């Protein structure tokens, strides 16, 4: 028992520490019909514990890593009955103090670019009744995972979605939503060849009815 305790003492991970900085701005224009916000961030992590892909079931402290990037989002109504929203996120991760991996990407399963666009049009001037249609896309850049000299890569992909709905009155509304219309096959998460590799949802449709008093 005494020998086991000495081995455990030498093998435990160092405490994790870090700092996070974030700065954001937001604005409103054209009497509130256009709104936007922007933010930049920087996160520094020391001794972060992650799964050791070369030895499943074990964890390692990854030295010092840094994540930084920015986010932009704008929503508005360029014309009556026409709603538009767009968002973009850029994220870069890097080992900044590691004896073997300094300068390399740290979170390789986090996409560097993430772009979202959505538009919706109402056919009636009365917001409590009438038809509406919508369409959107989400572009995600490539990700990858490496273990034991082998690399698994997920190419960048685009997911398309759509919506058609009808509101009878201020109480009752129906909507049909379609997701991944092209039935794109992709990994939503990629963690090498051991576990936690999950496919994204295939093409699917959802019909909803909403009633409110």
GROMACS .gro file of C-alpha atoms in nm:
model
  213
    1UNK     CA    1   0.000   0.000   0.000
    2UNK     CA    2   0.284   0.240   0.082
    3UNK     CA    3   0.442   0.187  -0.262
    4UNK     CA    4   0.111   0.252  -0.438
    5UNK     CA    5   0.069   0.582  -0.254
    6UNK     CA    6   0.415   0.700  -0.363
    7UNK     CA    7   0.336   0.611  -0.726
    8UNK     CA    8   0.006   0.800  -0.714
    9UNK     CA    9   0.175   1.108  -0.570
   10UNK     CA   10   0.418   1.123  -0.864
   11UNK     CA   11   0.148   1.063  -1.126
   12UNK     CA   12  -0.120   1.313  -1.031
   13UNK     CA   13  -0.176   1.614  -1.259
   14UNK     CA   14  -0.079   1.966  -1.165
   15UNK     CA   15  -0.365   2.210  -1.082
   16UNK     CA   16  -0.519   2.384  -1.381
   17UNK     CA   17  -0.497   2.764  -1.396
   18UNK     CA   18  -0.581   3.025  -1.657
   19UNK     CA   19  -0.700   3.370  -1.758
   20UNK     CA   20  -0.982   3.490  -1.980
   21UNK     CA   21  -1.032   3.830  -2.142
   22UNK     CA   22  -1.332   3.940  -2.349
   23UNK     CA   23  -1.439   4.271  -2.501
   24UNK     CA   24  -1.774   4.327  -2.667
   25UNK     CA   25  -1.963   4.602  -2.848
   26UNK     CA   26  -2.323   4.623  -2.965
   27UNK     CA   27  -2.526   4.872  -3.163
   28UNK     CA   28  -2.874   4.956  -3.286
   29UNK     CA   29  -2.962   5.144  -3.605
   30UNK     CA   30  -3.260   5.255  -3.815
   31UNK     CA   31  -3.496   5.281  -3.519
   32UNK     CA   32  -3.413   4.933  -3.398
   33UNK     CA   33  -3.463   4.751  -3.727
   34UNK     CA   34  -3.092   4.667  -3.748
   35UNK     CA   35  -2.897   4.533  -3.448
   36UNK     CA   36  -2.542   4.401  -3.423
   37UNK     CA   37  -2.284   4.290  -3.173
   38UNK     CA   38  -1.916   4.203  -3.191
   39UNK     CA   39  -1.681   4.044  -2.940
   40UNK     CA   40  -1.315   3.945  -2.920
   41UNK     CA   41  -1.177   3.697  -2.667
   42UNK     CA   42  -0.855   3.542  -2.546
   43UNK     CA   43  -0.827   3.244  -2.310
   44UNK     CA   44  -0.501   3.112  -2.165
   45UNK     CA   45  -0.496   2.770  -2.000
   46UNK     CA   46  -0.214   2.605  -1.807
   47UNK     CA   47  -0.205   2.233  -1.723
   48UNK     CA   48  -0.535   2.159  -1.891
   49UNK     CA   49  -0.638   1.794  -1.847
   50UNK     CA   50  -0.746   1.614  -2.163
   51UNK     CA   51  -0.787   1.253  -2.276
   52UNK     CA   52  -0.464   1.085  -2.383
   53UNK     CA   53  -0.560   0.946  -2.726
   54UNK     CA   54  -0.254   0.719  -2.731
   55UNK     CA   55  -0.358   0.566  -2.397
   56UNK     CA   56  -0.741   0.553  -2.372
   57UNK     CA   57  -0.864   0.581  -2.014
   58UNK     CA   58  -0.579   0.813  -1.908
   59UNK     CA   59  -0.543   1.192  -1.901
   60UNK     CA   60  -0.248   1.422  -1.954
   61UNK     CA   61  -0.174   1.787  -1.871
   62UNK     CA   62  -0.123   1.973  -2.198
   63UNK     CA   63   0.110   2.250  -2.077
   64UNK     CA   64   0.001   2.601  -2.174
   65UNK     CA   65  -0.252   2.659  -2.451
   66UNK     CA   66  -0.420   2.967  -2.588
   67UNK     CA   67  -0.756   3.022  -2.759
   68UNK     CA   68  -0.843   3.349  -2.927
   69UNK     CA   69  -1.088   3.479  -3.182
   70UNK     CA   70  -1.386   3.700  -3.245
   71UNK     CA   71  -1.761   3.682  -3.313
   72UNK     CA   72  -1.985   3.902  -3.526
   73UNK     CA   73  -2.363   3.893  -3.551
   74UNK     CA   74  -2.616   4.119  -3.725
   75UNK     CA   75  -2.995   4.093  -3.735
   76UNK     CA   76  -3.238   4.322  -3.908
   77UNK     CA   77  -3.527   4.392  -4.135
   78UNK     CA   78  -3.397   4.545  -4.462
   79UNK     CA   79  -3.751   4.557  -4.604
   80UNK     CA   80  -4.097   4.530  -4.446
   81UNK     CA   81  -4.182   4.165  -4.364
   82UNK     CA   82  -3.828   4.049  -4.450
   83UNK     CA   83  -3.603   3.936  -4.161
   84UNK     CA   84  -3.233   3.857  -4.203
   85UNK     CA   85  -2.967   3.739  -3.959
   86UNK     CA   86  -2.600   3.655  -4.010
   87UNK     CA   87  -2.328   3.543  -3.774
   88UNK     CA   88  -1.960   3.455  -3.803
   89UNK     CA   89  -1.717   3.315  -3.548
   90UNK     CA   90  -1.340   3.277  -3.586
   91UNK     CA   91  -1.150   3.064  -3.336
   92UNK     CA   92  -0.779   2.979  -3.326
   93UNK     CA   93  -0.616   2.753  -3.068
   94UNK     CA   94  -0.246   2.696  -3.016
   95UNK     CA   95   0.010   2.539  -2.786
   96UNK     CA   96   0.217   2.834  -2.659
   97UNK     CA   97   0.441   2.653  -2.411
   98UNK     CA   98   0.489   2.283  -2.474
   99UNK     CA   99   0.818   2.096  -2.521
  100UNK     CA  100   0.697   1.891  -2.820
  101UNK     CA  101   0.397   2.069  -2.974
  102UNK     CA  102   0.458   2.441  -2.939
  103UNK     CA  103   0.300   2.634  -3.226
  104UNK     CA  104   0.061   2.354  -3.323
  105UNK     CA  105  -0.318   2.374  -3.298
  106UNK     CA  106  -0.453   2.258  -2.963
  107UNK     CA  107  -0.827   2.199  -3.008
  108UNK     CA  108  -0.819   2.049  -3.357
  109UNK     CA  109  -1.185   1.943  -3.333
  110UNK     CA  110  -1.295   2.308  -3.300
  111UNK     CA  111  -1.366   2.463  -3.643
  112UNK     CA  112  -1.168   2.775  -3.727
  113UNK     CA  113  -1.458   2.927  -3.921
  114UNK     CA  114  -1.831   2.904  -3.843
  115UNK     CA  115  -2.074   3.100  -4.060
  116UNK     CA  116  -2.453   3.114  -4.017
  117UNK     CA  117  -2.705   3.287  -4.245
  118UNK     CA  118  -3.083   3.292  -4.212
  119UNK     CA  119  -3.364   3.478  -4.390
  120UNK     CA  120  -3.742   3.476  -4.345
  121UNK     CA  121  -4.022   3.650  -4.533
  122UNK     CA  122  -4.379   3.718  -4.415
  123UNK     CA  123  -4.644   3.751  -4.684
  124UNK     CA  124  -4.892   3.937  -4.466
  125UNK     CA  125  -4.863   4.283  -4.317
  126UNK     CA  126  -5.043   4.148  -4.013
  127UNK     CA  127  -4.785   3.961  -3.797
  128UNK     CA  128  -5.065   3.756  -3.637
  129UNK     CA  129  -5.176   3.583  -3.957
  130UNK     CA  130  -5.059   3.459  -4.297
  131UNK     CA  131  -4.785   3.255  -4.461
  132UNK     CA  132  -4.411   3.280  -4.406
  133UNK     CA  133  -4.109   3.107  -4.562
  134UNK     CA  134  -3.748   3.089  -4.455
  135UNK     CA  135  -3.412   2.946  -4.555
  136UNK     CA  136  -3.068   2.924  -4.399
  137UNK     CA  137  -2.723   2.778  -4.420
  138UNK     CA  138  -2.445   2.693  -4.178
  139UNK     CA  139  -2.086   2.658  -4.302
  140UNK     CA  140  -1.828   2.492  -4.075
  141UNK     CA  141  -1.462   2.464  -4.172
  142UNK     CA  142  -1.255   2.145  -4.149
  143UNK     CA  143  -1.152   1.974  -3.825
  144UNK     CA  144  -0.921   1.681  -3.754
  145UNK     CA  145  -0.780   1.452  -3.486
  146UNK     CA  146  -0.443   1.277  -3.464
  147UNK     CA  147  -0.321   0.977  -3.267
  148UNK     CA  148  -0.023   0.745  -3.305
  149UNK     CA  149   0.083   0.905  -3.630
  150UNK     CA  150  -0.259   0.867  -3.794
  151UNK     CA  151  -0.480   1.160  -3.888
  152UNK     CA  152  -0.861   1.161  -3.919
  153UNK     CA  153  -1.000   1.465  -4.098
  154UNK     CA  154  -1.349   1.607  -4.146
  155UNK     CA  155  -1.366   1.840  -4.447
  156UNK     CA  156  -1.555   2.165  -4.428
  157UNK     CA  157  -1.927   2.131  -4.499
  158UNK     CA  158  -2.244   2.337  -4.547
  159UNK     CA  159  -2.584   2.248  -4.401
  160UNK     CA  160  -2.900   2.389  -4.563
  161UNK     CA  161  -3.233   2.435  -4.387
  162UNK     CA  162  -3.577   2.574  -4.472
  163UNK     CA  163  -3.908   2.665  -4.314
  164UNK     CA  164  -4.268   2.717  -4.422
  165UNK     CA  165  -4.535   2.821  -4.179
  166UNK     CA  166  -4.886   2.956  -4.147
  167UNK     CA  167  -5.032   3.155  -3.859
  168UNK     CA  168  -5.411   3.139  -3.836
  169UNK     CA  169  -5.436   3.405  -3.567
  170UNK     CA  170  -5.246   3.527  -3.264
  171UNK     CA  171  -5.325   3.198  -3.086
  172UNK     CA  172  -5.257   2.921  -3.340
  173UNK     CA  173  -4.948   2.868  -3.558
  174UNK     CA  174  -4.816   2.580  -3.772
  175UNK     CA  175  -4.462   2.540  -3.907
  176UNK     CA  176  -4.274   2.277  -4.109
  177UNK     CA  177  -3.895   2.288  -4.072
  178UNK     CA  178  -3.646   2.095  -4.285
  179UNK     CA  179  -3.286   2.041  -4.170
  180UNK     CA  180  -2.984   1.916  -4.366
  181UNK     CA  181  -3.183   1.925  -4.688
  182UNK     CA  182  -2.901   1.778  -4.898
  183UNK     CA  183  -2.861   1.489  -4.651
  184UNK     CA  184  -2.494   1.574  -4.598
  185UNK     CA  185  -2.304   1.304  -4.411
  186UNK     CA  186  -2.058   1.458  -4.165
  187UNK     CA  187  -1.908   1.421  -3.819
  188UNK     CA  188  -2.030   1.676  -3.568
  189UNK     CA  189  -1.744   1.578  -3.335
  190UNK     CA  190  -1.421   1.400  -3.423
  191UNK     CA  191  -1.197   1.248  -3.154
  192UNK     CA  192  -0.965   1.004  -3.336
  193UNK     CA  193  -1.039   0.631  -3.356
  194UNK     CA  194  -1.131   0.548  -2.998
  195UNK     CA  195  -1.461   0.714  -2.902
  196UNK     CA  196  -1.676   1.027  -2.913
  197UNK     CA  197  -1.702   1.040  -3.294
  198UNK     CA  198  -2.062   1.143  -3.359
  199UNK     CA  199  -2.236   1.188  -3.692
  200UNK     CA  200  -2.446   1.498  -3.744
  201UNK     CA  201  -2.820   1.460  -3.792
  202UNK     CA  202  -2.928   1.335  -4.138
  203UNK     CA  203  -3.199   1.505  -4.339
  204UNK     CA  204  -3.506   1.547  -4.121
  205UNK     CA  205  -3.834   1.737  -4.105
  206UNK     CA  206  -4.033   1.857  -3.806
  207UNK     CA  207  -4.394   1.973  -3.803
  208UNK     CA  208  -4.490   2.184  -3.505
  209UNK     CA  209  -4.815   2.332  -3.383
  210UNK     CA  210  -4.811   2.611  -3.127
  211UNK     CA  211  -5.112   2.737  -2.941
  212UNK     CA  212  -5.093   3.022  -2.695
  213UNK     CA  213  -5.356   3.205  -2.493
   0.00000   0.00000   0.00000
